[in-house]
Coordinates of C-alpha atoms in Angstrom, one line a residue:
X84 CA -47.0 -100.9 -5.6
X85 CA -43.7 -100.5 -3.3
X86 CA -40.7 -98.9 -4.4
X87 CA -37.2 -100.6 -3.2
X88 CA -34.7 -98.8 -4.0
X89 CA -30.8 -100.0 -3.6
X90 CA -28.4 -98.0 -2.0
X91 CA -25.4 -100.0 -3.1
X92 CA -22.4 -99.3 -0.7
X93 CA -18.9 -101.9 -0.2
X94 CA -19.7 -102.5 2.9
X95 CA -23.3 -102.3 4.0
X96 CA -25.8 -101.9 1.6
X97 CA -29.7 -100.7 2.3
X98 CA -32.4 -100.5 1.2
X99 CA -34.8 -97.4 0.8
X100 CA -38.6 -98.6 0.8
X101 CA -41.6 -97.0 -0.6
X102 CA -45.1 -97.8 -0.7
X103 CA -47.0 -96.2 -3.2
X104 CA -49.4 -93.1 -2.0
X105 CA -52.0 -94.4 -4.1
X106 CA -52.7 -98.0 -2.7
X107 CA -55.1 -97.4 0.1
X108 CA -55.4 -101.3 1.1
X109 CA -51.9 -101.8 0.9
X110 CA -50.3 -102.2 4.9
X111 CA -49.2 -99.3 6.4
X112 CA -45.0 -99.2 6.7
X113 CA -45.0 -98.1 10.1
X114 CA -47.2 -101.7 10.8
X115 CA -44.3 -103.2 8.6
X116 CA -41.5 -102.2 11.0
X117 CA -41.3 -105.1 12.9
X118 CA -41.3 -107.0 10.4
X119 CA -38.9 -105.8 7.8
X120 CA -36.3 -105.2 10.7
X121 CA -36.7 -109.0 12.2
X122 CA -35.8 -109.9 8.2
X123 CA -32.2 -108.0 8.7
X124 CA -31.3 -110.4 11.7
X125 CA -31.0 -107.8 13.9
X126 CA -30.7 -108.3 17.9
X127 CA -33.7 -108.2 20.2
X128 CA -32.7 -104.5 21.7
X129 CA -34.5 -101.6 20.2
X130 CA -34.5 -97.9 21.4
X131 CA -36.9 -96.3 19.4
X132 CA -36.3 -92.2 19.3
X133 CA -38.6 -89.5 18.6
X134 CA -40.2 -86.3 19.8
X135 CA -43.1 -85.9 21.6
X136 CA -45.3 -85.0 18.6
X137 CA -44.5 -87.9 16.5
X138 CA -44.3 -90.2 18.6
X139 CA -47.8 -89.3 20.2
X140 CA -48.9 -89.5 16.0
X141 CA -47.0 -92.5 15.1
X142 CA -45.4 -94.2 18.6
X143 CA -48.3 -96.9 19.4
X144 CA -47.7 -98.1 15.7
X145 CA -44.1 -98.7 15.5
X146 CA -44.0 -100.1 18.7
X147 CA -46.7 -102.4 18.1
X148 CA -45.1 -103.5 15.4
X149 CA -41.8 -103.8 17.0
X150 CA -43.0 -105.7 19.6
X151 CA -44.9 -108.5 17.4
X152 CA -41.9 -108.9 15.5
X153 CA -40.0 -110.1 19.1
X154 CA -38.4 -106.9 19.7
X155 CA -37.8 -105.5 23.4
X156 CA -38.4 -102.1 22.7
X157 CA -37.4 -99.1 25.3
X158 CA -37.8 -95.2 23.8
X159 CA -36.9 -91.7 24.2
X160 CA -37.9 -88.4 23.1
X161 CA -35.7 -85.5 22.4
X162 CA -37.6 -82.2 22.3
X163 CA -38.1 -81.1 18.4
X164 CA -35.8 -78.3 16.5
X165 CA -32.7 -78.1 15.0
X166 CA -31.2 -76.0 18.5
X167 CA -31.8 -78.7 20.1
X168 CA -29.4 -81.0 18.3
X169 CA -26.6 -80.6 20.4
X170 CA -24.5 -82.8 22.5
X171 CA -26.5 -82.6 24.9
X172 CA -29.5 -84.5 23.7
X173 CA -27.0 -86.9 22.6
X174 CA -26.1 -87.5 26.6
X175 CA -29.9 -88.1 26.9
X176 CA -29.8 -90.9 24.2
X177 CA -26.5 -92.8 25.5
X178 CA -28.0 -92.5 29.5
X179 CA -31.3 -94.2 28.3
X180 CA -29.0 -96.8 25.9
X181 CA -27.1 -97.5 29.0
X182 CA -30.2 -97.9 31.3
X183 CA -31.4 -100.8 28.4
X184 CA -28.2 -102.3 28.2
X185 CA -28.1 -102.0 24.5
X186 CA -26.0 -104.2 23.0
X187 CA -23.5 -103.7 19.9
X188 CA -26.3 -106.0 18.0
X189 CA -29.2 -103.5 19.3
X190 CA -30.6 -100.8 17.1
X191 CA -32.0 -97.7 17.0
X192 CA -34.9 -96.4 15.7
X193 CA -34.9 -93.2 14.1
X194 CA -38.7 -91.9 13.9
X195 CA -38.9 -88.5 12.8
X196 CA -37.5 -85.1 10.8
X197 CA -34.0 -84.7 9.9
X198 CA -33.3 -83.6 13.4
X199 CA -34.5 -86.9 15.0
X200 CA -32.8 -88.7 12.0
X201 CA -29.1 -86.8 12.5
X202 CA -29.0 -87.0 16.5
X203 CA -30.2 -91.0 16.2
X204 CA -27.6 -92.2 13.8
X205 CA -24.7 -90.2 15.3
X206 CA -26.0 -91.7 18.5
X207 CA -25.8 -95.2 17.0
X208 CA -22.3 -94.4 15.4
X209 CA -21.0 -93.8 18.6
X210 CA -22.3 -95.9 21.1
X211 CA -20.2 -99.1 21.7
X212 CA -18.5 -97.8 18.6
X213 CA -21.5 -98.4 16.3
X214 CA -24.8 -100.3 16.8
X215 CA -27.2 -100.8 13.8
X216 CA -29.7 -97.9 13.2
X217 CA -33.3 -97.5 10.9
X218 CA -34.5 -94.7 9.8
X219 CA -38.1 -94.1 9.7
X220 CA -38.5 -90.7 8.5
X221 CA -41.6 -88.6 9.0
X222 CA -40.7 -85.1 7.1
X223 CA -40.7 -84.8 3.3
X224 CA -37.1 -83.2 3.8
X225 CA -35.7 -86.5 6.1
X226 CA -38.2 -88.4 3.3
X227 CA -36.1 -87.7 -0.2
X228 CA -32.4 -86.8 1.9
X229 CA -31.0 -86.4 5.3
X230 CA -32.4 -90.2 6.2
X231 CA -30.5 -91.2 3.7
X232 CA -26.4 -91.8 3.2
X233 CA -25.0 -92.0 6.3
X234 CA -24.6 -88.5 7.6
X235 CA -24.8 -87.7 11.1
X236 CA -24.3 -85.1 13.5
X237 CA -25.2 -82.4 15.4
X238 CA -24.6 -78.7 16.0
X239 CA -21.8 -76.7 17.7
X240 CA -22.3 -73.2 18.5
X241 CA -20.8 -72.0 15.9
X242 CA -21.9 -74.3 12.8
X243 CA -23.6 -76.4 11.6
X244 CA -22.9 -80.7 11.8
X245 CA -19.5 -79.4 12.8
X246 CA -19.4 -82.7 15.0
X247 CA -20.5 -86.1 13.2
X248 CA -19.7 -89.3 11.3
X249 CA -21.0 -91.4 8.8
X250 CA -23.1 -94.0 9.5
X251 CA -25.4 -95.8 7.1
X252 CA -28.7 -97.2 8.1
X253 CA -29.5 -100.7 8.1
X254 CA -32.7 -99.5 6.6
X255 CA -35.1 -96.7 5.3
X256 CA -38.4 -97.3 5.2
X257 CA -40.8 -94.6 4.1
X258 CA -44.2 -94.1 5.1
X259 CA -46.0 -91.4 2.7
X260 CA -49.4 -91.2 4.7
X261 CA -47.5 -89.6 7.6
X262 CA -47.5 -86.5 5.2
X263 CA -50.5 -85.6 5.5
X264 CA -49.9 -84.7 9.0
X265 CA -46.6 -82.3 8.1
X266 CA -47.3 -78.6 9.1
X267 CA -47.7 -76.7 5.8
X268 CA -43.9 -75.0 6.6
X269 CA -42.4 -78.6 6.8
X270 CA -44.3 -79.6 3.4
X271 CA -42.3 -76.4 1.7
X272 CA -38.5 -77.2 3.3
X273 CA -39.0 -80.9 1.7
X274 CA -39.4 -79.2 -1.8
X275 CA -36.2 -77.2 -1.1
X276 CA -34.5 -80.4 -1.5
X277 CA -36.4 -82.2 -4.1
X278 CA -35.6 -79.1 -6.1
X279 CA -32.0 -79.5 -5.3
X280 CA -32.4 -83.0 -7.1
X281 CA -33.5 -81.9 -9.9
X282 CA -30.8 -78.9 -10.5
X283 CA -28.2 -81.2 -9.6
X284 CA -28.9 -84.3 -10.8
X285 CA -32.5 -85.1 -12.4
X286 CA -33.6 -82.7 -15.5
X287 CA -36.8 -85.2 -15.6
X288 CA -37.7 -84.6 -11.8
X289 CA -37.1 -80.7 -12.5
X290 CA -39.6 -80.7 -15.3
X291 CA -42.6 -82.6 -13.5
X292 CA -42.0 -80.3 -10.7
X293 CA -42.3 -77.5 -13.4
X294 CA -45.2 -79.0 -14.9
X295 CA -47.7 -78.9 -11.6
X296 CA -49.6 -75.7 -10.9
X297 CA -49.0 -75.7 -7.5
X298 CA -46.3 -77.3 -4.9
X299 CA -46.9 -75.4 -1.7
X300 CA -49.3 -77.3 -0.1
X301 CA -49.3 -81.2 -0.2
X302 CA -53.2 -81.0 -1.1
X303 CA -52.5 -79.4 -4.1
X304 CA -49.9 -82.3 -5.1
X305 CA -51.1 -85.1 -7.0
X306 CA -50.5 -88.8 -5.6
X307 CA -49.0 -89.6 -8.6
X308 CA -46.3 -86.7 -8.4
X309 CA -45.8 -87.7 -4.7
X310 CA -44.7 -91.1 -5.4
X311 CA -42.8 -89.7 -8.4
X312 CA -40.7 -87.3 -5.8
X313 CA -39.9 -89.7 -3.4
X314 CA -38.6 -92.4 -5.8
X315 CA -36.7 -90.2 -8.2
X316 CA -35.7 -87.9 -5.2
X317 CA -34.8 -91.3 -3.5
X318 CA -33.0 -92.3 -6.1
X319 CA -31.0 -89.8 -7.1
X320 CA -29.4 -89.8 -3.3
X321 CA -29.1 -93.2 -3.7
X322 CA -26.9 -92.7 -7.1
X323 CA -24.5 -90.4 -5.8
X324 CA -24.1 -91.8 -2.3
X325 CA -23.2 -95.2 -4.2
X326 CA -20.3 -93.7 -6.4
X327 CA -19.1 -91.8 -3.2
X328 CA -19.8 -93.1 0.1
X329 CA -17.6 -90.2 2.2
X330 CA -17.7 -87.4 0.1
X331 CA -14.4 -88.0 -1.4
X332 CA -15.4 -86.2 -4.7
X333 CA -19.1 -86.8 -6.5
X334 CA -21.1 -86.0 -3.0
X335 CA -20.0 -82.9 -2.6
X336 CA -22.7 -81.8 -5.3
X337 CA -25.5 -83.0 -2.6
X338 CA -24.6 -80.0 -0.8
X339 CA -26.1 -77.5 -3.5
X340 CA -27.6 -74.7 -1.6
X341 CA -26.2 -75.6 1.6
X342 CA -23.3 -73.5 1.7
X343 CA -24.5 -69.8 2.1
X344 CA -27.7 -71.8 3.7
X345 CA -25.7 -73.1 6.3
X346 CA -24.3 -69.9 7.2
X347 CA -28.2 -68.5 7.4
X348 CA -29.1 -70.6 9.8
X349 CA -26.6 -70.9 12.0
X350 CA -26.5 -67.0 12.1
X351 CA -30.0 -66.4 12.6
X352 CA -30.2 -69.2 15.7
X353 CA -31.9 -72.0 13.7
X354 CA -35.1 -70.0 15.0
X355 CA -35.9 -67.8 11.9
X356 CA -35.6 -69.9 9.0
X357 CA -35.5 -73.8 9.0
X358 CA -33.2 -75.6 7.4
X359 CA -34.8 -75.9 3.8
X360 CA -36.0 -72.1 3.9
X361 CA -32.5 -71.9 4.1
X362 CA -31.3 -74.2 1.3
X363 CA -33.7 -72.3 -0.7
X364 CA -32.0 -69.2 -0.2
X365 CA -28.6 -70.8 -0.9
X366 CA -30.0 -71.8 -4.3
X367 CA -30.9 -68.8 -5.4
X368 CA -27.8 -67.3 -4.6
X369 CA -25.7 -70.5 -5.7
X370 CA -27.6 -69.9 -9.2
X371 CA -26.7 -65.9 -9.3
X372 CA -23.3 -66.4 -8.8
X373 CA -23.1 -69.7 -11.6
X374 CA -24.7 -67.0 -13.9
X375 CA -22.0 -64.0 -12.6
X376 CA -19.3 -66.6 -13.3
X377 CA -20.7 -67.2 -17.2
X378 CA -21.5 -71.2 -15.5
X379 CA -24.9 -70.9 -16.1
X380 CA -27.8 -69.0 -18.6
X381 CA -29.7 -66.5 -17.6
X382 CA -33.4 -67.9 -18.1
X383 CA -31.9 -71.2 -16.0
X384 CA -31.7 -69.5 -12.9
X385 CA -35.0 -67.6 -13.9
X386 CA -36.5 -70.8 -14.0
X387 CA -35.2 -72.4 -10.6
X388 CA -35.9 -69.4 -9.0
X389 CA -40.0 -69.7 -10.1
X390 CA -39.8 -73.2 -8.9
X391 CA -38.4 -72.0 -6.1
X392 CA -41.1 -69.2 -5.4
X393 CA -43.8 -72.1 -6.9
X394 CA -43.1 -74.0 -3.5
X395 CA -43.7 -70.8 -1.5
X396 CA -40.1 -70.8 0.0
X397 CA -38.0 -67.4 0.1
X398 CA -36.1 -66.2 -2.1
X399 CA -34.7 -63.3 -0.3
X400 CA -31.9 -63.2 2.6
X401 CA -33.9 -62.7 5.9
X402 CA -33.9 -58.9 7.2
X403 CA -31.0 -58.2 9.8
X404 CA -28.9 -60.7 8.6
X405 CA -25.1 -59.4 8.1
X406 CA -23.5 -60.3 4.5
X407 CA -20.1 -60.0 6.6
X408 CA -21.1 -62.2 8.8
X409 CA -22.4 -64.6 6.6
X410 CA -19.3 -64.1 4.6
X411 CA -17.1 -64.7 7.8
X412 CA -19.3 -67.6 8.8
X413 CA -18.6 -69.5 5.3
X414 CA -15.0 -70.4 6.2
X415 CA -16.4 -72.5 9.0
X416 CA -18.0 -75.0 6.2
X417 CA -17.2 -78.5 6.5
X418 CA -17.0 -78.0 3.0
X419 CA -13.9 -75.8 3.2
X420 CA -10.3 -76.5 1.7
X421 CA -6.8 -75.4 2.3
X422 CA -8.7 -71.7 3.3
X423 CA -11.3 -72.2 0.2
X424 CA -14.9 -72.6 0.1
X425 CA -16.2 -75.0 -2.2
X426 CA -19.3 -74.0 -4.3
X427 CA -21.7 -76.3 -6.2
X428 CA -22.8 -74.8 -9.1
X429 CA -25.4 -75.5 -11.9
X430 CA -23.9 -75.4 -15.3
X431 CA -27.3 -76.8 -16.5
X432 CA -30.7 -78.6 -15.3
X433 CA -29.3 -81.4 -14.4
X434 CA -25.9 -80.6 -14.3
X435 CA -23.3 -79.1 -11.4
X436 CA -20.4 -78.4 -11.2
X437 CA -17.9 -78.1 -7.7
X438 CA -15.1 -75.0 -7.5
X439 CA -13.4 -73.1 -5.1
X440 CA -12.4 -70.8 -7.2
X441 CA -15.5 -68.2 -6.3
X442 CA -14.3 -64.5 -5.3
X443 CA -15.7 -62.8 -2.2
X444 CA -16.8 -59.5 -4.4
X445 CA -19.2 -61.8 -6.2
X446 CA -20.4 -63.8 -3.0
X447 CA -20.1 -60.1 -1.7
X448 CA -22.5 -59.0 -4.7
X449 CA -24.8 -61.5 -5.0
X450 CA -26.0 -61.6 -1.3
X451 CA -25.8 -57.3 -0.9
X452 CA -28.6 -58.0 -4.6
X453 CA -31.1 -60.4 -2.3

């Protein structure tokens, strides 16, 4: 059975749509593309975006599909990795959008990870001011968040999505076959952020998750929790984006983890962890200093931390790395105010809780103890 879930927004809203794992007869979304888009009334111009791995996978399909639904479709692949999502792939994306004559009522296609997803909707934000874009994620991680919301961007040198805007899709549509073609590494940085959903925002989510024997491999993951992780991950993003569109207060708690993970990867190059390695690591320090502060109990942060280590991501700052660096590297957040970094922090399962009232000794402490 499909999922639809509503993003409900003032000015545009989406939808988010999931076919169950489970039904094996049911038409593939990727062969529904065409389709579902010609429904939204969108113009005949498509540039469909990907990298050469996906779209060798999965390019024939969309495009297929595209083009029995009317579309004129043109496409253009960006190589794969978060160093490459810089302004200069961008230029790639707007020479082949000008070669195509894309018009204001054209879309594009997002079809891949978070790094296809980010570089395609900023793309579309800022071409002729703002042309429709879908996002047809192929990660777990671009699955359950960064396809969703509106967020796009890309890199500077020194941070990360320093340069972006917000830019909803005109749709989501999910496809969770294409899973079972995600390298094992990929599978893991997903769970990063499903976990995130359930610390922040979902105590049901965290206790399923709890509940399965093993989450490091999708073999090991039942259909049934599958489809259970994308909808409730899904929907929780879908909950918090409604209430706050631009992060003017209630989003901000999406960003659990991200904050010292941020500041991992940019300083290690975006080469030695990815980015939900490094969420993970943000986590469990997120969680240490909640507990330091008297946020959070003890046995909570015991118990994210297991999850954590269930999933077979890291819960130790990579070797090398510079705590006064990272330290340094935190006042160049986004998330940063008046000269203060903003924490999320877990007051319970379920429950967070956003300050910038954190002191560098226990940042200092926390990271010198992982």
């Amino acid at each position: 059975m499909t999922s639809v879930i509503n993003v409900n927004l003032p000015e545009q809203s989406y939808e988010i749509v999931i076919p169950a794992v489970s039904s094996a007869n049911a038409p593939s979304s990727l062969d529904q593309l065409g389709q579902q888009m010609a429904s939204l009334k969108l113009g005949k111009k498509v540039l469909l975006v990907s990298n050469p791995t996906i779209l060798k996978h999965f390019g024939e399909r969309a495009i297929a599909s595209l083009t029995s639904a009317g579309f004129e479709v043109a496409s253009c692949t960006l190589p794969p990795g978060e160093r490459y999502k810089t302004l200069n792939s961008i230029q790639k994306l707007y020479d082949i959008a000008l070669e195509n004559r894309l018009e204001r009522s054209s879309t594009m296609v997002a079809l891949g990870g978070g790094v296809i997803g980010d570089m395609t909707g900023f793309a579309a934000a800022t071409w002729l001011r703002g042309i429709n874009v879908v996002q047809v994620p192929t990660t777990l991680l671009a699955m359950v968040d960064s396809a969703i919301g509106g967020k796009t961007g890309v890199n500077h040198p020194h941070g990360k999505n320093l340069i972006g805007a917000f830019h909803q899709p005109r749709l989501v549509l999910i496809e969770p076959d294409v899973l079972k073609t995600l390298p094992m590494r990929e599978f893991r940085a997903g769970m990063a952020e499903v976990i995130k959903y359930g610390v922040i925002w979902d105590a049901e989510l965290f206790a399923q998750l709890e509940a399965s024997k093993r989450l490091d491999q999708l073999r090991y993951v039942k259909p049934e929790l599958i489809n259970f992780i994308l909808t409730h991950s899904c929907q929780a993003k879908a909950d918090v984006v409604g209430k706050d569109e631009k992060e003017g207060g209630l989003r901000a708690i999406l960003n659990y983890g991200h904050t010292i993970g941020h500041a991992v990867e940019s300083l290690t190059g975006y080469r030695l962890v990815n980015h939900g390695e490094a969420v993970a690591i943000g986590m469990v320090a997120a969680g240490q200093i909640a507990v330091d502060l008297g946020l959070w109990q003890k046995e909570d942060t015991e118990r994210q931390n297991a999850l954590i280590q269930k999933t077979g991501l890291p819960t130790q700052l990579p070797s090398g790395v510079d705590i006064e660096e990272i330290i340094q590297a935190l006042q160049l957040d986004k998330k940063v105010k008046a000269g203060k970094v903003r924490f999320v922090l877990p007051t319970e399962i379920g429950v967070v809780t956003v300050t910038d009232e954190v002191p560098s000794d226990i940042i200092r402490q926390v990271l010198q103890a992982m």
